[in-house]
mmCIF file of C-alpha atoms and ligand atoms in Angstrom:
data_model
loop_
_atom_site.group_PDB
_atom_site.id
_atom_site.type_symbol
_atom_site.label_atom_id
_atom_site.label_comp_id
_atom_site.label_asym_id
_atom_site.label_seq_id
_atom_site.Cartn_x
_atom_site.Cartn_y
_atom_site.Cartn_z
ATOM 1 C CA UNK A 205 17.081 56.212 8.337
ATOM 2 C CA UNK A 206 17.671 53.258 10.736
ATOM 3 C CA UNK A 207 13.981 52.859 11.315
ATOM 4 C CA UNK A 208 13.240 52.779 7.606
ATOM 5 C CA UNK A 209 15.905 50.162 6.953
ATOM 6 C CA UNK A 210 14.479 47.925 9.679
ATOM 7 C CA UNK A 211 11.002 48.111 8.198
ATOM 8 C CA UNK A 212 12.341 47.177 4.796
ATOM 9 C CA UNK A 213 14.166 44.165 6.245
ATOM 10 C CA UNK A 214 11.012 42.882 7.936
ATOM 11 C CA UNK A 215 9.025 43.359 4.727
ATOM 12 C CA UNK A 216 11.580 41.344 2.790
ATOM 13 C CA UNK A 217 11.517 38.515 5.334
ATOM 14 C CA UNK A 218 7.765 38.349 5.098
ATOM 15 C CA UNK A 219 7.852 38.306 1.326
ATOM 16 C CA UNK A 220 10.255 35.367 1.140
ATOM 17 C CA UNK A 221 9.323 32.759 3.736
ATOM 18 C CA UNK A 222 12.008 30.202 4.546
ATOM 19 C CA UNK A 223 9.613 27.284 3.944
ATOM 20 C CA UNK A 224 7.083 27.465 1.125
ATOM 21 C CA UNK A 225 3.513 26.764 2.262
ATOM 22 C CA UNK A 226 3.156 24.130 -0.468
ATOM 23 C CA UNK A 227 6.226 22.199 -1.570
ATOM 24 C CA UNK A 228 7.067 22.187 -5.248
ATOM 25 C CA UNK A 229 5.854 19.265 -7.294
ATOM 26 C CA UNK A 230 8.496 16.982 -8.776
ATOM 27 C CA UNK A 231 6.969 15.410 -11.875
ATOM 28 C CA UNK A 232 9.155 14.051 -14.660
ATOM 29 C CA UNK A 233 7.488 11.115 -16.436
ATOM 30 C CA UNK A 234 8.895 10.026 -19.803
ATOM 31 C CA UNK A 235 7.291 12.096 -22.550
ATOM 32 C CA UNK A 236 5.604 9.059 -24.122
ATOM 33 C CA UNK A 237 3.735 8.371 -20.859
ATOM 34 C CA UNK A 238 2.405 11.878 -20.246
ATOM 35 C CA UNK A 239 -0.769 11.387 -22.291
ATOM 36 C CA UNK A 240 -1.739 7.916 -20.998
ATOM 37 C CA UNK A 241 -1.019 9.002 -17.405
ATOM 38 C CA UNK A 242 -3.290 11.997 -17.887
ATOM 39 C CA UNK A 243 -6.004 9.731 -19.285
ATOM 40 C CA UNK A 244 -5.677 7.385 -16.320
ATOM 41 C CA UNK A 245 -5.912 10.133 -13.752
ATOM 42 C CA UNK A 246 -8.989 11.676 -15.346
ATOM 43 C CA UNK A 247 -10.558 8.215 -15.481
ATOM 44 C CA UNK A 248 -9.772 7.667 -11.776
ATOM 45 C CA UNK A 249 -11.294 11.039 -10.832
ATOM 46 C CA UNK A 250 -14.490 10.402 -12.786
ATOM 47 C CA UNK A 251 -14.844 6.792 -11.572
ATOM 48 C CA UNK A 252 -14.143 7.529 -7.896
ATOM 49 C CA UNK A 253 -15.714 10.887 -6.966
ATOM 50 C CA UNK A 254 -14.824 10.285 -3.284
ATOM 51 C CA UNK A 255 -11.160 9.789 -4.130
ATOM 52 C CA UNK A 256 -9.970 12.879 -2.285
ATOM 53 C CA UNK A 257 -12.135 12.179 0.760
ATOM 54 C CA UNK A 258 -11.174 8.531 1.172
ATOM 55 C CA UNK A 259 -8.622 8.155 3.968
ATOM 56 C CA UNK A 260 -7.586 4.527 4.037
ATOM 57 C CA UNK A 261 -5.344 3.995 1.047
ATOM 58 C CA UNK A 262 -2.007 2.295 1.676
ATOM 59 C CA UNK A 263 -0.644 5.835 1.518
ATOM 60 C CA UNK A 264 -2.754 6.881 4.512
ATOM 61 C CA UNK A 265 -1.719 3.790 6.443
ATOM 62 C CA UNK A 266 2.013 4.293 5.937
ATOM 63 C CA UNK A 267 1.815 7.987 6.714
ATOM 64 C CA UNK A 268 -0.241 7.345 9.879
ATOM 65 C CA UNK A 269 2.401 4.849 11.036
ATOM 66 C CA UNK A 270 5.255 7.162 10.058
ATOM 67 C CA UNK A 271 6.827 4.662 7.732
ATOM 68 C CA UNK A 272 5.906 1.025 8.320
ATOM 69 C CA UNK A 273 3.024 -1.323 7.529
ATOM 70 C CA UNK A 274 1.593 -4.105 9.684
ATOM 71 C CA UNK A 275 -0.152 -7.199 8.366
ATOM 72 C CA UNK A 276 -2.408 -9.957 9.629
ATOM 73 C CA UNK A 277 -2.357 -13.269 7.747
ATOM 74 C CA UNK A 278 -5.810 -14.786 7.331
ATOM 75 C CA UNK A 279 -5.019 -18.454 6.805
ATOM 76 C CA UNK A 280 -8.180 -19.574 5.027
ATOM 77 C CA UNK A 281 -6.931 -23.145 4.622
ATOM 78 C CA UNK A 282 -6.648 -26.352 6.622
ATOM 79 C CA UNK A 283 -3.086 -27.022 5.428
ATOM 80 C CA UNK A 284 -0.585 -27.019 8.321
ATOM 81 C CA UNK A 285 1.898 -24.145 8.607
ATOM 82 C CA UNK A 286 5.365 -24.844 9.972
ATOM 83 C CA UNK A 287 7.439 -22.084 11.601
ATOM 84 C CA UNK A 288 9.644 -22.115 8.493
ATOM 85 C CA UNK A 289 6.645 -21.633 6.190
ATOM 86 C CA UNK A 290 5.353 -18.844 8.444
ATOM 87 C CA UNK A 291 8.657 -17.021 8.055
ATOM 88 C CA UNK A 292 8.755 -17.543 4.281
ATOM 89 C CA UNK A 293 5.209 -16.176 3.972
ATOM 90 C CA UNK A 294 6.395 -13.044 5.744
ATOM 91 C CA UNK A 295 9.651 -12.738 3.793
ATOM 92 C CA UNK A 296 7.920 -13.055 0.418
ATOM 93 C CA UNK A 297 5.328 -10.471 1.401
ATOM 94 C CA UNK A 298 8.105 -8.076 2.438
ATOM 95 C CA UNK A 299 9.915 -8.563 -0.885
ATOM 96 C CA UNK A 300 6.794 -7.935 -2.957
ATOM 97 C CA UNK A 301 5.720 -4.914 -0.905
ATOM 98 C CA UNK A 302 9.231 -3.475 -1.258
ATOM 99 C CA UNK A 303 8.938 -3.558 -5.039
ATOM 100 C CA UNK A 304 6.168 -0.964 -4.860
ATOM 101 C CA UNK A 305 7.945 1.087 -2.208
ATOM 102 C CA UNK A 306 11.106 1.183 -4.315
ATOM 103 C CA UNK A 307 9.078 2.800 -7.092
ATOM 104 C CA UNK A 308 8.879 5.846 -4.825
ATOM 105 C CA UNK A 309 12.658 6.264 -4.817
ATOM 106 C CA UNK A 310 14.880 8.017 -7.303
ATOM 107 C CA UNK A 311 18.630 7.596 -6.815
ATOM 108 C CA UNK A 312 17.904 6.296 -3.330
ATOM 109 C CA UNK A 313 15.864 9.346 -2.303
ATOM 110 C CA UNK A 314 12.107 9.785 -2.004
ATOM 111 C CA UNK A 315 10.611 11.010 -5.270
ATOM 112 C CA UNK A 316 8.313 14.015 -5.093
ATOM 113 C CA UNK A 317 8.765 14.428 -1.320
ATOM 114 C CA UNK A 318 8.011 10.785 -0.511
ATOM 115 C CA UNK A 319 9.419 10.647 3.034
ATOM 116 C CA UNK A 320 10.488 6.999 3.468
ATOM 117 C CA UNK A 321 13.464 5.222 1.968
ATOM 118 C CA UNK A 322 12.287 1.973 3.516
ATOM 119 C CA UNK A 323 8.863 0.831 4.681
ATOM 120 C CA UNK A 324 9.290 -2.286 6.847
ATOM 121 C CA UNK A 325 6.538 -4.897 6.675
ATOM 122 C CA UNK A 326 5.686 -6.590 9.959
ATOM 123 C CA UNK A 327 3.355 -9.558 10.279
ATOM 124 C CA UNK A 328 1.845 -9.088 13.730
ATOM 125 C CA UNK A 329 -0.812 -11.782 13.664
ATOM 126 C CA UNK A 330 -2.134 -14.988 12.120
ATOM 127 C CA UNK A 331 -5.782 -15.907 12.033
ATOM 128 C CA UNK A 332 -6.797 -19.529 11.713
ATOM 129 C CA UNK A 333 -9.808 -21.772 12.279
ATOM 130 C CA UNK A 334 -7.953 -24.375 14.332
ATOM 131 C CA UNK A 335 -4.925 -23.556 16.497
ATOM 132 C CA UNK A 336 -3.368 -26.927 15.635
ATOM 133 C CA UNK A 337 -2.979 -25.823 12.006
ATOM 134 C CA UNK A 338 -0.159 -23.532 13.136
ATOM 135 C CA UNK A 339 2.821 -25.630 14.174
ATOM 136 C CA UNK A 340 4.651 -23.238 16.430
ATOM 137 C CA UNK A 341 4.469 -22.480 20.110
ATOM 138 C CA UNK A 342 6.460 -19.263 20.339
ATOM 139 C CA UNK A 343 4.670 -15.940 20.717
ATOM 140 C CA UNK A 344 6.324 -14.081 17.858
ATOM 141 C CA UNK A 345 2.915 -13.254 16.396
ATOM 142 C CA UNK A 346 -0.537 -12.888 17.900
ATOM 143 C CA UNK A 347 -2.766 -15.841 17.050
ATOM 144 C CA UNK A 348 -6.507 -15.514 16.579
ATOM 145 C CA UNK A 349 -8.558 -18.688 16.497
ATOM 146 C CA UNK A 350 -11.987 -19.085 14.913
ATOM 147 C CA UNK A 351 -12.847 -15.385 14.723
ATOM 148 C CA UNK A 352 -14.888 -15.747 11.514
ATOM 149 C CA UNK A 353 -15.909 -12.979 9.128
ATOM 150 C CA UNK A 354 -16.805 -13.435 5.466
ATOM 151 C CA UNK A 355 -16.610 -17.175 6.166
ATOM 152 C CA UNK A 356 -12.872 -16.924 6.855
ATOM 153 C CA UNK A 357 -10.714 -16.489 9.953
ATOM 154 C CA UNK A 358 -9.645 -12.931 10.754
ATOM 155 C CA UNK A 359 -7.468 -11.174 13.309
ATOM 156 C CA UNK A 360 -9.261 -9.191 16.006
ATOM 157 C CA UNK A 361 -11.328 -6.344 14.579
ATOM 158 C CA UNK A 362 -10.182 -4.213 17.518
ATOM 159 C CA UNK A 363 -6.670 -4.359 16.076
ATOM 160 C CA UNK A 364 -7.571 -3.706 12.436
ATOM 161 C CA UNK A 365 -7.116 -0.372 10.689
ATOM 162 C CA UNK A 366 -10.113 -1.143 8.435
ATOM 163 C CA UNK A 367 -12.319 -1.138 11.548
ATOM 164 C CA UNK A 368 -10.500 1.713 13.325
ATOM 165 C CA UNK A 369 -9.747 4.267 10.665
ATOM 166 C CA UNK A 370 -9.065 7.005 13.197
ATOM 167 C CA UNK A 371 -5.836 5.132 13.995
ATOM 168 C CA UNK A 372 -6.780 4.495 17.652
ATOM 169 C CA UNK A 373 -6.842 0.893 18.894
ATOM 170 C CA UNK A 374 -8.315 0.892 22.414
ATOM 171 C CA UNK A 375 -9.837 -2.594 21.851
ATOM 172 C CA UNK A 376 -6.560 -4.151 20.645
ATOM 173 C CA UNK A 377 -4.892 -6.151 23.470
ATOM 174 C CA UNK A 378 -1.415 -5.287 22.177
ATOM 175 C CA UNK A 379 -2.297 -1.680 21.388
ATOM 176 C CA UNK A 380 -0.948 0.256 18.423
ATOM 177 C CA UNK A 381 2.193 -1.905 18.218
ATOM 178 C CA UNK A 382 0.101 -4.993 17.433
ATOM 179 C CA UNK A 383 -2.454 -3.324 15.189
ATOM 180 C CA UNK A 384 -2.641 -4.407 11.552
ATOM 181 C CA UNK A 385 -3.169 -2.136 8.577
ATOM 182 C CA UNK A 386 -3.829 -4.830 5.992
ATOM 183 C CA UNK A 387 -4.723 -8.496 5.814
ATOM 184 C CA UNK A 388 -2.970 -10.999 3.603
ATOM 185 C CA UNK A 389 -5.930 -13.295 3.060
ATOM 186 C CA UNK A 390 -4.847 -16.669 1.688
ATOM 187 C CA UNK A 391 -7.722 -18.842 0.523
ATOM 188 C CA UNK A 392 -7.428 -22.529 -0.410
ATOM 189 C CA UNK A 393 -8.499 -23.351 -3.938
ATOM 190 C CA UNK A 394 -8.748 -19.755 -5.117
ATOM 191 C CA UNK A 395 -7.520 -18.453 -8.469
ATOM 192 C CA UNK A 396 -7.017 -14.750 -9.222
ATOM 193 C CA UNK A 397 -7.296 -12.270 -6.393
ATOM 194 C CA UNK A 398 -8.791 -9.173 -4.816
ATOM 195 C CA UNK A 399 -7.199 -6.079 -3.352
ATOM 196 C CA UNK A 400 -8.345 -3.012 -1.484
ATOM 197 C CA UNK A 401 -7.702 -0.806 1.505
ATOM 198 C CA UNK A 402 -8.290 -3.880 3.707
ATOM 199 C CA UNK A 403 -5.420 -5.800 2.102
ATOM 200 C CA UNK A 404 -5.069 -8.531 -0.506
ATOM 201 C CA UNK A 405 -6.743 -11.882 -1.056
ATOM 202 C CA UNK A 406 -5.116 -14.576 -3.224
ATOM 203 C CA UNK A 407 -4.985 -18.358 -3.400
ATOM 204 C CA UNK A 408 -3.044 -20.066 -0.615
ATOM 205 C CA UNK A 409 -1.642 -22.740 -2.975
ATOM 206 C CA UNK A 410 -0.674 -20.109 -5.554
ATOM 207 C CA UNK A 411 1.119 -18.069 -2.891
ATOM 208 C CA UNK A 412 2.907 -20.995 -1.241
ATOM 209 C CA UNK A 413 4.032 -22.281 -4.646
ATOM 210 C CA UNK A 414 5.284 -18.792 -5.613
ATOM 211 C CA UNK A 415 7.193 -17.946 -2.431
ATOM 212 C CA UNK A 416 10.587 -18.075 -4.125
ATOM 213 C CA UNK A 417 9.516 -16.245 -7.288
ATOM 214 C CA UNK A 418 11.018 -12.844 -7.983
ATOM 215 C CA UNK A 419 7.568 -11.542 -8.947
ATOM 216 C CA UNK A 420 4.440 -12.932 -7.286
ATOM 217 C CA UNK A 421 2.448 -11.059 -9.839
ATOM 218 C CA UNK A 422 -1.100 -11.573 -8.556
ATOM 219 C CA UNK A 423 -0.043 -10.307 -5.130
ATOM 220 C CA UNK A 424 1.779 -7.363 -6.729
ATOM 221 C CA UNK A 425 -1.332 -6.476 -8.724
ATOM 222 C CA UNK A 426 -3.546 -6.626 -5.637
ATOM 223 C CA UNK A 427 -1.130 -4.497 -3.587
ATOM 224 C CA UNK A 428 -1.452 -1.951 -6.409
ATOM 225 C CA UNK A 429 -5.204 -1.804 -5.673
ATOM 226 C CA UNK A 430 -4.479 -1.195 -1.978
ATOM 227 C CA UNK A 431 -2.730 2.013 -3.035
ATOM 228 C CA UNK A 432 -5.666 3.071 -5.197
ATOM 229 C CA UNK A 433 -4.599 1.821 -8.617
ATOM 230 C CA UNK A 434 -7.490 0.753 -10.821
ATOM 231 C CA UNK A 435 -8.196 -2.209 -13.123
ATOM 232 C CA UNK A 436 -8.213 -1.918 -16.904
ATOM 233 C CA UNK A 437 -10.764 -4.510 -17.950
ATOM 234 C CA UNK A 438 -12.640 -2.263 -20.361
ATOM 235 C CA UNK A 439 -10.163 0.276 -21.710
ATOM 236 C CA UNK A 440 -6.472 0.821 -22.419
ATOM 237 C CA UNK A 441 -4.637 4.141 -22.099
ATOM 238 C CA UNK A 442 -3.199 5.483 -25.348
ATOM 239 C CA UNK A 443 0.097 3.976 -26.417
ATOM 240 C CA UNK A 444 0.673 1.457 -23.594
ATOM 241 C CA UNK A 445 -0.055 -2.185 -24.246
ATOM 242 C CA UNK A 446 1.126 -4.151 -21.270
ATOM 243 C CA UNK A 447 1.381 -3.407 -17.605
ATOM 244 C CA UNK A 448 0.761 -5.126 -14.260
ATOM 245 C CA UNK A 449 -2.522 -3.381 -13.486
ATOM 246 C CA UNK A 450 -3.913 -4.507 -16.845
ATOM 247 C CA UNK A 451 -4.436 -8.057 -15.642
ATOM 248 C CA UNK A 452 -2.832 -10.754 -17.746
ATOM 249 C CA UNK A 453 -0.666 -8.390 -19.817
ATOM 250 C CA UNK A 454 2.425 -8.170 -17.580
ATOM 251 C CA UNK A 455 3.798 -10.098 -14.608
ATOM 252 C CA UNK A 456 5.913 -7.361 -13.000
ATOM 253 C CA UNK A 457 5.734 -3.659 -12.168
ATOM 254 C CA UNK A 458 6.377 -1.856 -15.465
ATOM 255 C CA UNK A 459 7.478 1.705 -16.113
ATOM 256 C CA UNK A 460 3.832 2.665 -16.663
ATOM 257 C CA UNK A 461 2.732 1.057 -13.369
ATOM 258 C CA UNK A 462 5.544 2.925 -11.631
ATOM 259 C CA UNK A 463 4.373 6.291 -12.943
ATOM 260 C CA UNK A 464 0.700 5.561 -12.175
ATOM 261 C CA UNK A 465 1.776 4.763 -8.605
ATOM 262 C CA UNK A 466 3.795 7.971 -8.345
ATOM 263 C CA UNK A 467 0.868 9.890 -9.826
ATOM 264 C CA UNK A 468 -1.425 8.667 -7.049
ATOM 265 C CA UNK A 469 1.030 9.938 -4.446
ATOM 266 C CA UNK A 470 1.352 13.226 -6.338
ATOM 267 C CA UNK A 471 -2.388 13.801 -6.106
ATOM 268 C CA UNK A 472 -2.711 12.862 -2.413
ATOM 269 C CA UNK A 473 0.498 14.190 -0.893
ATOM 270 C CA UNK A 474 -0.916 17.588 -0.001
ATOM 271 C CA UNK A 475 -2.911 15.746 2.708
ATOM 272 C CA UNK A 476 0.320 15.801 4.642
ATOM 273 C CA UNK A 477 1.516 19.218 3.465
ATOM 274 C CA UNK A 478 4.095 17.608 1.187
HETATM 275 ZN ZN1 ZN B 765 -7.367 -6.014 -10.296
#
């Protein structure tokens, strides 16, 4: 009798584990966005067959860091930078990056097991052609002079996630703490922009003139690319006209952008057992 009861108890414990092996999916888009979101995801899967093998999205970078992101500024300009401008460049970047991170929250909590309520942005380095362009003497950031790649100054490759995707930085003088995940590449005379796992590239004049704007929309769009979101030059999902990732149709993160962003996380989150 006692023995039999014990066996039953063990069987029940085994049948109902305390922690499910795969967490439940939280997925509640507005009904009018279900179809276009489905179209977008199928388009992403067919356009990027290596999607599930690629390990350097912004998602991977934040998860590897356990909740922060580090930047290097590539100052591809001869215009001088005062300490005040340096700090405004950082502050504006933080505000724009936060707009995407806030998309991952619902009532102040991570949506669909997103683990971070805040993702601090640190600028750990500035790259420049000529040291005299940067008008500060303190050592608040690492400074890299005349390390040229793609005809533009860059921070040390030993410190860059793009060049060290295993997350180890043995060739970075400051180690992991001074590594950078993305570059904010600011190019004089440039219109438009580019974005990818390596960071974002936009015009230096555009950025400096937009520092106080609520939405620096080209930067926002390019950050979207760093998290895997696609362009929409040649097609439009059913029933949605205007959104940030459809260049020129919106200048802020819309409800549709928000759900595309969440959908990317939904499809990658099992990398981390979430
Ligand atoms: Zn784009």
